Short mmCIF file of C-alpha atoms and ligand atoms in Angstrom, two decimals:
data_model
loop_
_atom_site.label_atom_id
_atom_site.label_comp_id
_atom_site.label_asym_id
_atom_site.label_seq_id
_atom_site.Cartn_x
_atom_site.Cartn_y
_atom_site.Cartn_z
CA MET A 1 75.08 -16.55 5.87
CA ARG A 2 74.76 -12.95 7.07
CA THR A 3 77.17 -11.97 9.87
CA ILE A 4 76.02 -9.55 12.57
CA ALA A 5 78.95 -7.63 14.07
CA HIS A 6 79.22 -5.30 17.07
CA TRP A 7 79.05 -1.50 16.83
CA ILE A 8 81.92 0.33 18.49
CA ASP A 9 83.18 3.89 18.01
CA GLY A 10 80.56 4.77 15.40
CA LYS A 11 81.06 1.80 13.08
CA PRO A 12 80.58 -1.97 12.77
CA TYR A 13 83.33 -3.87 14.58
CA GLU A 14 84.25 -7.54 14.20
CA GLY A 15 87.21 -7.75 16.59
CA THR A 16 88.34 -11.21 17.66
CA PRO A 17 85.11 -13.20 18.22
CA ILE A 18 85.21 -16.27 20.44
CA GLY A 19 82.22 -17.80 18.65
CA ARG A 20 79.07 -17.25 16.62
CA PHE A 21 75.45 -17.46 17.77
CA ALA A 22 72.91 -18.78 15.25
CA VAL A 23 70.10 -16.21 14.94
CA GLU A 24 66.92 -18.04 14.02
CA ASN A 25 63.62 -16.81 12.62
CA PRO A 26 61.11 -18.32 15.10
CA GLY A 27 58.34 -18.17 12.49
CA THR A 28 60.21 -20.33 9.99
CA GLY A 29 62.64 -22.21 12.22
CA GLU A 30 65.43 -21.21 9.80
CA VAL A 31 68.78 -19.76 10.89
CA GLU A 32 69.11 -16.44 9.06
CA ALA A 33 72.29 -14.90 10.49
CA GLU A 34 75.28 -15.46 12.75
CA LEU A 35 75.98 -13.10 15.61
CA LEU A 36 79.60 -12.52 16.63
CA GLN A 37 80.31 -13.21 20.30
CA ALA A 38 82.73 -10.71 21.76
CA SER A 39 86.04 -11.67 23.36
CA ASP A 40 87.40 -9.98 26.50
CA ALA A 41 89.56 -7.82 24.25
CA ASP A 42 86.50 -6.69 22.25
CA LEU A 43 84.70 -5.69 25.44
CA ASP A 44 87.79 -3.87 26.73
CA HIS A 45 87.98 -1.98 23.44
CA ALA A 46 84.30 -0.95 23.65
CA VAL A 47 84.66 0.25 27.24
CA GLU A 48 87.84 2.18 26.50
CA VAL A 49 86.16 3.90 23.53
CA ALA A 50 83.07 4.67 25.62
CA ARG A 51 85.14 6.13 28.49
CA ARG A 52 87.01 8.40 26.13
CA ALA A 53 83.86 9.53 24.32
CA GLN A 54 81.96 10.12 27.57
CA LYS A 55 84.47 12.66 28.85
CA GLU A 56 83.80 14.92 25.85
CA TRP A 57 80.08 14.12 25.60
CA ALA A 58 79.47 15.24 29.20
CA LYS A 59 80.76 18.72 28.22
CA VAL A 60 78.29 19.07 25.33
CA SER A 61 75.56 21.62 26.10
CA LEU A 62 72.05 20.54 26.99
CA ALA A 63 70.83 22.49 23.95
CA LYS A 64 72.95 20.32 21.65
CA ARG A 65 72.11 17.07 23.48
CA THR A 66 68.37 17.68 23.25
CA GLU A 67 68.70 18.64 19.58
CA ILE A 68 70.30 15.22 18.91
CA MET A 69 67.49 13.52 20.84
CA PHE A 70 64.89 15.36 18.73
CA ARG A 71 66.64 14.17 15.55
CA MET A 72 66.91 10.62 16.90
CA ARG A 73 63.21 10.57 17.74
CA GLN A 74 62.36 11.55 14.16
CA LEU A 75 64.79 8.99 12.71
CA VAL A 76 63.26 6.18 14.77
CA LEU A 77 59.86 7.24 13.41
CA ASP A 78 61.20 7.37 9.84
CA HIS A 79 62.78 3.90 10.19
CA GLN A 80 59.91 2.32 12.14
CA ASP A 81 58.93 -0.04 9.32
CA GLU A 82 62.51 -1.29 8.85
CA MET A 83 62.99 -1.79 12.59
CA ALA A 84 59.64 -3.57 12.98
CA LYS A 85 60.52 -6.01 10.21
CA LEU A 86 63.83 -6.84 11.92
CA ILE A 87 61.93 -7.53 15.14
CA VAL A 88 59.40 -9.79 13.40
CA ALA A 89 62.20 -11.77 11.74
CA GLU A 90 64.12 -12.37 14.98
CA HIS A 91 61.45 -12.36 17.70
CA GLY A 92 58.43 -13.61 15.75
CA LYS A 93 55.84 -11.15 17.12
CA ASN A 94 53.39 -9.83 14.55
CA TYR A 95 54.21 -6.63 12.67
CA SER A 96 51.70 -4.31 14.40
CA ASP A 97 52.93 -5.47 17.82
CA ALA A 98 56.52 -4.76 16.73
CA VAL A 99 55.42 -1.25 15.69
CA GLY A 100 53.74 -0.91 19.08
CA GLU A 101 56.95 -1.68 20.97
CA ILE A 102 58.87 0.87 18.90
CA GLN A 103 56.21 3.50 19.63
CA ARG A 104 56.41 2.78 23.34
CA GLY A 105 60.20 2.87 23.22
CA ARG A 106 60.05 6.19 21.41
CA GLU A 107 58.15 7.64 24.37
CA THR A 108 61.45 7.56 26.27
CA LEU A 109 63.10 9.47 23.44
CA ASP A 110 60.27 12.02 23.79
CA PHE A 111 61.12 12.28 27.48
CA ALA A 112 64.83 12.66 26.68
CA THR A 113 64.14 15.61 24.37
CA ALA A 114 63.17 17.49 27.54
CA ILE A 115 66.10 16.30 29.62
CA ASN A 116 67.05 19.96 30.18
CA VAL A 117 63.90 20.28 32.31
CA ALA A 118 64.54 17.02 34.18
CA LEU A 119 68.11 18.13 35.01
CA LYS A 120 67.15 21.47 36.52
CA GLY A 121 68.90 21.81 39.87
CA GLU A 122 67.95 23.53 43.11
CA PHE A 123 69.29 26.84 44.40
CA SER A 124 69.01 28.53 47.78
CA SER A 125 70.36 31.99 48.19
CA GLY A 126 71.74 33.22 51.52
CA ILE A 127 71.74 30.02 53.57
CA SER A 128 74.22 31.89 55.79
CA THR A 129 75.32 35.48 55.33
CA GLY A 130 76.84 35.69 51.85
CA VAL A 131 76.61 31.92 51.36
CA ASP A 132 74.54 30.14 48.67
CA ILE A 133 73.93 26.49 47.82
CA HIS A 134 72.95 24.80 44.55
CA THR A 135 72.72 21.24 43.32
CA LEU A 136 73.90 19.53 40.15
CA ARG A 137 73.13 16.10 38.74
CA GLN A 138 76.12 14.79 36.82
CA PRO A 139 76.46 11.65 34.68
CA VAL A 140 77.73 8.46 36.33
CA GLY A 141 80.10 7.70 33.41
CA VAL A 142 79.81 4.54 31.33
CA VAL A 143 76.52 2.63 31.58
CA ALA A 144 76.02 -0.94 30.37
CA GLY A 145 72.53 -2.09 29.37
CA ILE A 146 71.90 -5.86 29.40
CA CYS A 147 68.65 -6.70 27.64
CA PRO A 148 66.16 -9.57 27.18
CA PHE A 149 64.98 -11.05 23.89
CA ASN A 150 61.34 -10.08 24.12
CA PHE A 151 61.44 -6.33 23.41
CA PRO A 152 64.46 -5.84 21.14
CA ALA A 153 63.74 -2.12 20.58
CA MET A 154 61.67 -0.96 23.54
CA VAL A 155 63.64 -2.29 26.51
CA PRO A 156 66.97 -0.81 25.32
CA MET A 157 65.07 2.43 24.65
CA TRP A 158 63.94 2.45 28.29
CA MET A 159 67.64 2.92 29.03
CA HIS A 160 69.86 4.59 26.44
CA PRO A 161 67.92 7.82 25.66
CA ILE A 162 68.03 8.93 29.30
CA ALA A 163 71.52 7.58 29.98
CA ILE A 164 72.89 9.40 26.94
CA ALA A 165 70.88 12.62 27.32
CA THR A 166 72.16 12.94 30.91
CA GLY A 167 75.75 12.80 29.62
CA ASN A 168 76.77 9.15 29.91
CA ALA A 169 78.21 6.80 27.29
CA PHE A 170 76.31 3.55 26.75
CA VAL A 171 77.36 -0.03 25.97
CA LEU A 172 74.34 -2.12 24.96
CA LYS A 173 74.43 -5.90 25.24
CA PRO A 174 71.36 -7.11 23.32
CA ALA A 175 69.88 -10.58 23.70
CA SER A 176 71.66 -12.89 21.27
CA ALA A 177 68.38 -14.06 19.69
CA THR A 178 67.25 -10.52 18.80
CA PRO A 179 70.25 -8.21 18.18
CA SER A 180 69.41 -6.35 14.95
CA ALA A 181 67.13 -3.59 16.28
CA ALA A 182 70.02 -2.50 18.54
CA LEU A 183 72.38 -2.22 15.58
CA LEU A 184 69.87 -0.18 13.57
CA THR A 185 69.49 2.07 16.64
CA ALA A 186 73.28 2.58 16.57
CA GLU A 187 73.19 3.66 12.92
CA LEU A 188 70.35 6.07 13.65
CA TYR A 189 72.21 7.68 16.57
CA LYS A 190 75.16 8.26 14.25
CA GLU A 191 72.88 9.86 11.66
CA ALA A 192 71.32 11.98 14.41
CA GLY A 193 74.76 13.45 15.12
CA LEU A 194 75.68 11.60 18.33
CA PRO A 195 79.49 11.59 18.61
CA ASP A 196 81.16 8.24 17.89
CA GLY A 197 81.73 6.06 20.94
CA VAL A 198 78.82 7.40 23.01
CA PHE A 199 76.53 4.53 21.94
CA ASN A 200 78.04 1.08 21.39
CA VAL A 201 76.61 -2.41 20.91
CA VAL A 202 78.52 -5.50 22.03
CA SER A 203 77.06 -9.01 21.80
CA GLY A 204 78.27 -11.98 23.75
CA ASN A 205 77.60 -14.96 25.94
CA ARG A 206 77.24 -15.31 29.72
CA THR A 207 80.98 -15.13 30.25
CA MET A 208 81.05 -11.76 28.54
CA VAL A 209 78.16 -10.56 30.71
CA SER A 210 80.17 -11.65 33.76
CA LYS A 211 83.06 -9.52 32.49
CA VAL A 212 80.68 -6.57 32.08
CA LEU A 213 79.58 -6.96 35.70
CA GLU A 214 83.17 -6.89 36.92
CA HIS A 215 84.66 -4.39 34.45
CA PRO A 216 86.38 -1.48 36.22
CA GLY A 217 85.55 0.83 33.30
CA ILE A 218 81.77 0.41 33.71
CA ASP A 219 80.04 2.54 36.34
CA ALA A 220 76.40 1.50 36.20
CA ILE A 221 74.33 -1.40 34.92
CA SER A 222 70.72 -1.46 33.79
CA PHE A 223 69.53 -5.05 33.46
CA VAL A 224 66.18 -6.38 32.27
CA GLY A 225 65.66 -10.14 32.09
CA SER A 226 64.75 -13.15 34.19
CA THR A 227 64.93 -13.14 37.98
CA PRO A 228 67.75 -15.70 38.41
CA VAL A 229 69.98 -13.65 36.11
CA ALA A 230 68.84 -10.41 37.79
CA HIS A 231 70.22 -11.82 41.08
CA ILE A 232 73.57 -12.59 39.45
CA VAL A 233 73.73 -9.12 37.93
CA GLN A 234 72.74 -7.37 41.16
CA ASN A 235 75.10 -9.36 43.39
CA THR A 236 78.14 -9.26 41.11
CA GLY A 237 77.63 -5.68 39.95
CA VAL A 238 77.23 -4.29 43.46
CA THR A 239 80.22 -6.32 44.72
CA HIS A 240 82.27 -4.62 42.00
CA GLY A 241 81.18 -1.16 43.09
CA LYS A 242 78.62 -0.46 40.39
CA ARG A 243 75.25 1.17 40.57
CA VAL A 244 72.75 -1.54 39.51
CA GLN A 245 69.09 -1.68 38.59
CA ALA A 246 67.96 -5.21 37.73
CA LEU A 247 64.43 -5.81 36.52
CA GLY A 248 63.43 -9.45 36.72
CA GLY A 249 60.65 -11.81 35.75
CA ALA A 250 56.96 -11.74 36.56
CA ASN A 251 53.81 -13.77 37.08
CA ASN A 252 51.13 -11.09 36.91
CA HIS A 253 47.68 -11.76 38.37
CA ALA A 254 44.34 -10.09 37.70
CA ILE A 255 41.45 -10.36 40.12
CA VAL A 256 38.04 -10.47 38.44
CA MET A 257 35.25 -9.44 40.81
CA PRO A 258 31.74 -10.78 40.22
CA ASP A 259 30.35 -7.23 39.83
CA SER A 260 32.63 -6.48 36.87
CA ASP A 261 31.50 -6.28 33.25
CA LEU A 262 32.53 -9.84 32.42
CA ASP A 263 32.63 -9.44 28.67
CA PHE A 264 34.77 -6.29 28.92
CA ALA A 265 37.08 -8.18 31.32
CA ALA A 266 37.22 -11.28 29.08
CA GLN A 267 38.13 -9.28 25.99
CA HIS A 268 40.94 -7.45 27.78
CA ILE A 269 42.18 -10.57 29.58
CA SER A 270 42.40 -12.45 26.27
CA ALA A 271 44.47 -9.66 24.67
CA ALA A 272 46.72 -9.34 27.74
CA ALA A 273 47.32 -13.08 28.13
CA PHE A 274 47.96 -13.91 24.47
CA GLY A 275 49.41 -10.69 22.99
CA ALA A 276 53.03 -11.25 21.87
CA ALA A 277 52.39 -14.96 22.60
CA GLY A 278 52.55 -14.12 26.31
CA GLU A 279 56.20 -13.11 26.00
CA ARG A 280 55.80 -9.81 27.84
CA CYS A 281 56.90 -9.16 31.39
CA MET A 282 53.55 -7.37 31.75
CA ALA A 283 51.54 -10.20 30.18
CA LEU A 284 48.66 -11.58 32.19
CA PRO A 285 49.16 -15.32 32.81
CA VAL A 286 46.90 -15.69 35.90
CA VAL A 287 43.33 -14.73 36.65
CA VAL A 288 41.80 -15.07 40.10
CA ALA A 289 38.04 -15.34 39.56
CA VAL A 290 36.06 -14.28 42.62
CA GLY A 291 32.65 -15.33 43.93
CA GLY A 292 31.87 -18.01 41.36
CA CYS A 293 32.32 -15.88 38.23
CA GLY A 294 35.05 -18.26 36.94
CA PRO A 295 33.11 -20.61 34.63
CA ASP A 296 31.27 -17.75 32.90
CA LEU A 297 34.53 -15.78 32.58
CA ALA A 298 36.39 -18.83 31.18
CA ARG A 299 33.68 -19.31 28.53
CA ARG A 300 33.87 -15.66 27.50
CA VAL A 301 37.69 -15.53 27.40
CA LYS A 302 37.64 -18.69 25.28
CA ALA A 303 35.22 -17.07 22.82
CA HIS A 304 37.69 -14.20 22.30
CA ALA A 305 40.84 -16.35 22.31
CA GLU A 306 39.50 -18.74 19.68
CA LYS A 307 39.26 -15.85 17.22
CA ILE A 308 42.93 -14.84 17.56
CA LYS A 309 44.70 -15.30 14.25
CA VAL A 310 48.02 -17.03 14.94
CA GLY A 311 50.64 -17.15 12.20
CA TYR A 312 53.77 -15.71 10.64
CA GLY A 313 54.28 -12.18 11.94
CA MET A 314 54.36 -10.47 8.53
CA ASP A 315 51.22 -12.17 7.20
CA GLU A 316 48.06 -10.13 6.78
CA GLY A 317 45.77 -10.06 9.81
CA VAL A 318 48.06 -12.12 12.06
CA GLU A 319 47.62 -11.11 15.72
CA MET A 320 49.97 -13.54 17.46
CA GLY A 321 53.24 -15.13 16.37
CA PRO A 322 55.35 -18.06 17.58
CA VAL A 323 57.31 -18.36 20.82
CA ILE A 324 61.02 -17.64 20.61
CA ASP A 325 62.50 -21.13 20.10
CA ALA A 326 61.96 -24.88 20.29
CA LYS A 327 63.25 -25.04 23.88
CA SER A 328 60.73 -22.47 25.02
CA LYS A 329 57.88 -24.28 23.25
CA GLU A 330 58.88 -27.55 24.91
CA PHE A 331 59.06 -25.85 28.33
CA ILE A 332 55.60 -24.29 27.99
CA THR A 333 54.01 -27.48 26.65
CA GLY A 334 55.55 -29.41 29.54
CA LEU A 335 53.96 -27.04 32.08
CA ILE A 336 50.52 -27.48 30.47
CA ASP A 337 50.95 -31.29 30.36
CA ASP A 338 51.93 -31.32 34.02
CA ALA A 339 48.96 -29.19 35.15
CA GLU A 340 46.62 -31.41 33.12
CA SER A 341 48.03 -34.55 34.73
CA ARG A 342 47.32 -32.96 38.14
CA GLY A 343 43.64 -32.49 37.31
CA ALA A 344 43.49 -29.02 35.73
CA GLU A 345 40.86 -28.53 33.03
CA ILE A 346 42.03 -27.57 29.54
CA VAL A 347 39.41 -25.07 28.35
CA LEU A 348 41.28 -24.23 25.14
CA ASP A 349 44.24 -26.28 23.91
CA GLY A 350 46.87 -24.55 21.78
CA ARG A 351 49.36 -27.43 21.86
CA PRO A 352 48.34 -29.16 18.61
CA LEU A 353 48.46 -25.98 16.50
CA VAL A 354 50.39 -26.19 13.21
CA ILE A 355 50.59 -23.25 10.82
CA PRO A 356 50.44 -24.49 7.20
CA GLY A 357 53.57 -23.38 5.33
CA HIS A 358 55.36 -22.71 8.64
CA GLU A 359 55.53 -26.24 10.04
CA LYS A 360 59.02 -25.64 11.46
CA GLY A 361 57.98 -22.42 13.26
CA HIS A 362 57.64 -22.53 17.06
CA PHE A 363 53.91 -21.95 17.22
CA LEU A 364 51.57 -22.61 20.12
CA GLY A 365 47.95 -21.52 20.12
CA PRO A 366 46.22 -19.62 22.94
CA THR A 367 45.67 -22.03 25.82
CA ILE A 368 43.29 -21.61 28.76
CA VAL A 369 43.66 -23.86 31.79
CA ASP A 370 41.04 -23.75 34.54
CA ASN A 371 41.29 -24.96 38.15
CA VAL A 372 45.08 -24.88 37.97
CA PRO A 373 46.52 -26.50 41.12
CA LEU A 374 48.41 -23.86 43.09
CA GLU A 375 51.36 -26.20 43.60
CA SER A 376 51.73 -26.95 39.86
CA SER A 377 54.61 -25.32 38.04
CA LEU A 378 52.13 -23.85 35.54
CA TYR A 379 51.06 -21.61 38.43
CA THR A 380 54.34 -21.14 40.31
CA GLU A 381 56.75 -20.65 37.37
CA GLU A 382 56.95 -17.74 34.93
CA VAL A 383 55.45 -19.47 31.85
CA PHE A 384 56.28 -16.74 29.29
CA GLY A 385 53.98 -18.25 26.69
CA PRO A 386 50.38 -17.98 25.42
CA VAL A 387 48.78 -19.64 28.44
CA LEU A 388 46.13 -18.29 30.81
CA ALA A 389 45.74 -20.04 34.17
CA ILE A 390 42.46 -19.56 36.02
CA VAL A 391 42.23 -20.02 39.79
CA HIS A 392 39.29 -19.27 42.07
CA ALA A 393 38.58 -17.43 45.32
CA ASP A 394 35.37 -16.91 47.29
CA THR A 395 36.04 -13.34 48.40
CA TYR A 396 38.20 -10.28 47.64
CA GLU A 397 40.19 -10.97 50.81
CA GLU A 398 41.01 -14.49 49.67
CA ALA A 399 41.90 -13.24 46.19
CA ILE A 400 44.27 -10.48 47.32
CA LYS A 401 46.01 -12.98 49.62
CA GLN A 402 46.52 -15.22 46.60
CA VAL A 403 47.92 -12.37 44.49
CA ASN A 404 50.29 -11.24 47.24
CA SER A 405 51.54 -14.79 47.85
CA SER A 406 53.42 -14.60 44.55
CA PRO A 407 57.16 -14.02 44.95
CA PHE A 408 56.90 -11.67 41.95
CA GLY A 409 55.32 -8.23 42.01
CA ASN A 410 55.62 -6.68 38.58
CA GLY A 411 52.07 -5.82 37.52
CA ALA A 412 48.67 -6.64 39.00
CA ALA A 413 45.15 -5.71 37.96
CA ILE A 414 41.57 -5.82 39.16
CA PHE A 415 38.37 -5.84 37.14
CA THR A 416 35.49 -4.34 39.10
CA ASN A 417 32.80 -1.67 38.95
CA ASP A 418 33.13 -1.00 42.67
CA GLY A 419 35.34 2.03 43.38
CA GLY A 420 35.74 1.06 47.02
CA VAL A 421 37.15 -2.37 46.14
CA ALA A 422 39.39 -0.82 43.49
CA ARG A 423 40.79 1.59 46.05
CA ARG A 424 41.43 -1.20 48.57
CA PHE A 425 43.22 -3.18 45.86
CA GLU A 426 45.42 -0.25 44.91
CA LEU A 427 46.57 0.05 48.53
CA ASP A 428 46.73 -3.67 49.37
CA VAL A 429 48.49 -5.14 46.36
CA GLU A 430 52.22 -5.87 46.50
CA ALA A 431 53.19 -4.90 42.96
CA GLY A 432 54.93 -1.96 41.35
CA MET A 433 52.42 -1.36 38.53
CA VAL A 434 48.71 -1.58 39.18
CA GLY A 435 45.76 -1.61 36.80
CA ILE A 436 42.15 -0.81 37.61
CA ASN A 437 40.22 -2.37 34.70
CA VAL A 438 43.57 -2.10 32.84
CA PRO A 439 45.23 -5.53 32.54
CA ILE A 440 48.64 -4.32 31.30
CA PRO A 441 49.30 -1.22 33.41
CA THR A 442 52.59 -0.26 31.76
CA PRO A 443 53.37 3.33 32.77
CA VAL A 444 54.04 6.00 30.13
CA ALA A 445 57.69 6.98 29.84
CA TYR A 446 57.39 10.18 31.90
CA TYR A 447 56.45 7.96 34.85
CA SER A 448 58.83 5.19 35.89
CA PHE A 449 58.49 1.44 35.24
CA GLY A 450 59.29 -1.29 37.70
CA GLY A 451 58.02 -4.05 39.92
CA TRP A 452 58.38 -5.09 43.54
CA LYS A 453 59.84 -8.17 45.21
CA GLU A 454 61.54 -10.64 42.81
CA SER A 455 60.52 -8.49 39.83
CA LEU A 456 63.01 -5.74 40.61
CA LEU A 457 66.31 -5.79 42.47
CA GLY A 458 68.03 -2.52 43.25
CA ASP A 459 66.41 0.71 44.35
CA THR A 460 65.21 2.56 41.30
CA HIS A 461 62.62 1.82 38.66
CA ILE A 462 63.53 2.37 35.03
CA HIS A 463 62.96 5.40 32.73
CA GLY A 464 61.07 8.57 33.70
CA PRO A 465 62.20 10.52 36.78
CA GLU A 466 63.76 7.45 38.45
CA GLY A 467 65.79 6.82 35.29
CA VAL A 468 67.23 10.33 35.54
CA ARG A 469 68.18 9.70 39.16
CA PHE A 470 69.77 6.35 38.31
CA TYR A 471 71.96 7.70 35.50
CA THR A 472 73.13 10.78 37.44
CA ARG A 473 74.96 11.51 40.66
CA ALA A 474 73.91 14.33 42.95
CA LYS A 475 76.30 17.12 43.86
CA ALA A 476 75.61 19.98 46.29
CA VAL A 477 77.78 23.09 45.91
CA THR A 478 78.08 25.59 48.77
CA SER A 479 79.73 28.87 47.78
CA ARG A 480 80.65 32.32 49.04
CA TRP A 481 82.68 35.17 47.65
CA PRO A 482 85.08 36.90 50.03
CA SER A 483 84.09 40.34 48.77
CA GLU A 484 80.86 39.93 50.82
CA LYS A 485 80.86 40.40 54.59
CA THR A 486 82.24 37.05 55.64
CA TYR A 487 82.78 35.38 58.96
CA ALA A 488 86.24 34.55 60.16
CA ALA A 489 87.12 30.86 60.10
CA THR A 490 86.10 28.97 63.23
CA MET A 491 87.00 25.57 64.61
CA SER A 492 83.38 24.97 65.65
CA PHE A 493 80.98 22.95 63.48
CA GLN A 494 78.13 25.37 64.28
CA ARG A 495 76.46 26.80 61.16
CA GLU A 496 77.31 30.48 60.62
CA GLU A 497 74.37 32.82 60.73
P1 LIG B 1 67.43 -13.79 30.42
O1 LIG B 1 67.52 -13.46 31.85
O2 LIG B 1 67.66 -15.19 30.00
O3 LIG B 1 68.49 -12.91 29.57
C1 LIG B 1 68.59 -11.51 29.76
C2 LIG B 1 70.01 -11.08 29.37
O4 LIG B 1 70.94 -11.67 30.28
C3 LIG B 1 70.42 -11.51 27.98
O5 LIG B 1 71.12 -10.46 27.36
C4 LIG B 1 71.29 -12.73 28.22
O6 LIG B 1 72.30 -12.87 27.24
C5 LIG B 1 71.90 -12.47 29.58
N1 LIG B 1 72.10 -13.72 30.36
C6 LIG B 1 71.32 -14.83 30.32
N2 LIG B 1 71.78 -15.73 31.21
C7 LIG B 1 72.85 -15.19 31.82
C8 LIG B 1 73.74 -15.64 32.85
N3 LIG B 1 73.60 -16.82 33.42
N4 LIG B 1 74.71 -14.79 33.22
C9 LIG B 1 74.84 -13.59 32.67
N5 LIG B 1 74.03 -13.11 31.70
C10 LIG B 1 73.05 -13.90 31.28
O7 LIG B 1 66.00 -13.26 29.91
P2 LIG B 1 65.31 -13.51 28.50
O8 LIG B 1 64.90 -14.93 28.40
O9 LIG B 1 66.13 -12.92 27.41
O10 LIG B 1 64.02 -12.59 28.65
C11 LIG B 1 62.83 -13.01 29.27
C12 LIG B 1 62.82 -12.61 30.73
O11 LIG B 1 62.94 -11.21 30.86
C13 LIG B 1 61.50 -12.96 31.41
O12 LIG B 1 61.78 -13.45 32.69
C14 LIG B 1 60.79 -11.62 31.49
O13 LIG B 1 59.83 -11.50 32.51
C15 LIG B 1 61.93 -10.72 31.72
N6 LIG B 1 61.59 -9.34 31.37
C16 LIG B 1 61.36 -8.49 32.41
C17 LIG B 1 60.99 -7.20 32.15
C18 LIG B 1 60.72 -6.24 33.27
O14 LIG B 1 60.52 -5.08 32.99
N7 LIG B 1 60.71 -6.68 34.52
C19 LIG B 1 60.86 -6.76 30.82
C20 LIG B 1 61.12 -7.67 29.79
C21 LIG B 1 61.48 -8.97 30.09
#
């Protein structure tokens, strides 16, 4: 059995593990590796190494830092195939989707190659006679990144390129089910010339995450995962004096107006609901069909969804893989069963799907459920599976009320050909990322990513300009040189002229 170790101080590190996590291939149901679970001493070692490395790294010139980021960007491109195969084997998503997440993650490396521009400060000359002011943005220190299973390359890449390029050291805690892309990333940073200790990977269980949240050597925490854990991270991290951004779960809605091009909408809704087996925080699990367009829309979405080729992620032509594990499959199936027992109509049933040759894989086919009762857990919970729930509203006003009643506010979309309605939606909707005829409105990396309400705790969104702000502290420097005409010291707080 292959053992997956940590990565500390520029090399693999085994330390004194307190246990081993069985890393399964969701497409085969076979355990393919064992992941070491760090002890307190292992975490302490990683943080100590990171603190030491950060002090030197922060002194490295922006020219050198951006050069390393350029090299890293190229290395990620060169190793895209290898990284994508690791993702398929541990997450299950199909190969082209794995490539897609690496490409989107690489956008943040692109952004980090221009960190010199993002870090430009402000300067005002002569704010008083002979007195100038300028600002600096300096690194916060050691940043920990705690990541979910569903984007093993992209979500960490939302964090570490900006954290590192701004002069911090980084300790990445990958999800235990999908750790290998993080370890390949560590090797590539080393090859790119990043000094040892600036990027580290430490795997562990909940207890280790609790230690991360309390660790005096960690200054800031970027978390992406489910909302209940986001609350733990936010509350504990802030109590221990850390800067925290905690991105949580989602239950994204799209409104479909009766004036929209229904086939265009159906095609895009099918891809957004079932891509990556619905295991995206920006997936589209709910459609609110307005003004009676629901039955026609359901028929059209079904026509597209039926054609999706589900199977093992590396097999030719496969467009959708399994869900992550048996527990997840059972959870999703239970939600569909429950909605059905409450009177919902199963338009397309993915529950019986079996993939020949992969009978032990955790496969579920695309499932469409119409007239989903609003009190059913299929509607209220984050399903995180290949299920589309359809609900109905008579008017736009009723539909937007429905969308905004969700405790989550990650993404939201509208399909319409009416610019006036689109504009109202953009202003009315309580979500951080909004799509007009775009069902997965994930911002490019030079904008920032984040939701509202239970989908994001903390103040800043992730990557882009808000990422730079999160990973740096502001400093304002006021200076004068006594050779100039200077005022005598005064006890008054009045500004000198
Ligand atoms: P999760 O919350 O179970 O785990 C996230 C991380 O937290 C993992 O590294 C895990 O080891 C750790 N963790 C889990 N339980 C913990 C606990 N009780 N205490 C401390 N640490 C704990 O999430 P997941 O199942 O890996 O990922 C799916 C979730 O992530 C979904 O809710 C999805 O919407 C969300 N997600 C959100 C975004 C976003 O941008 N908002 C992006 C991707 C995924």
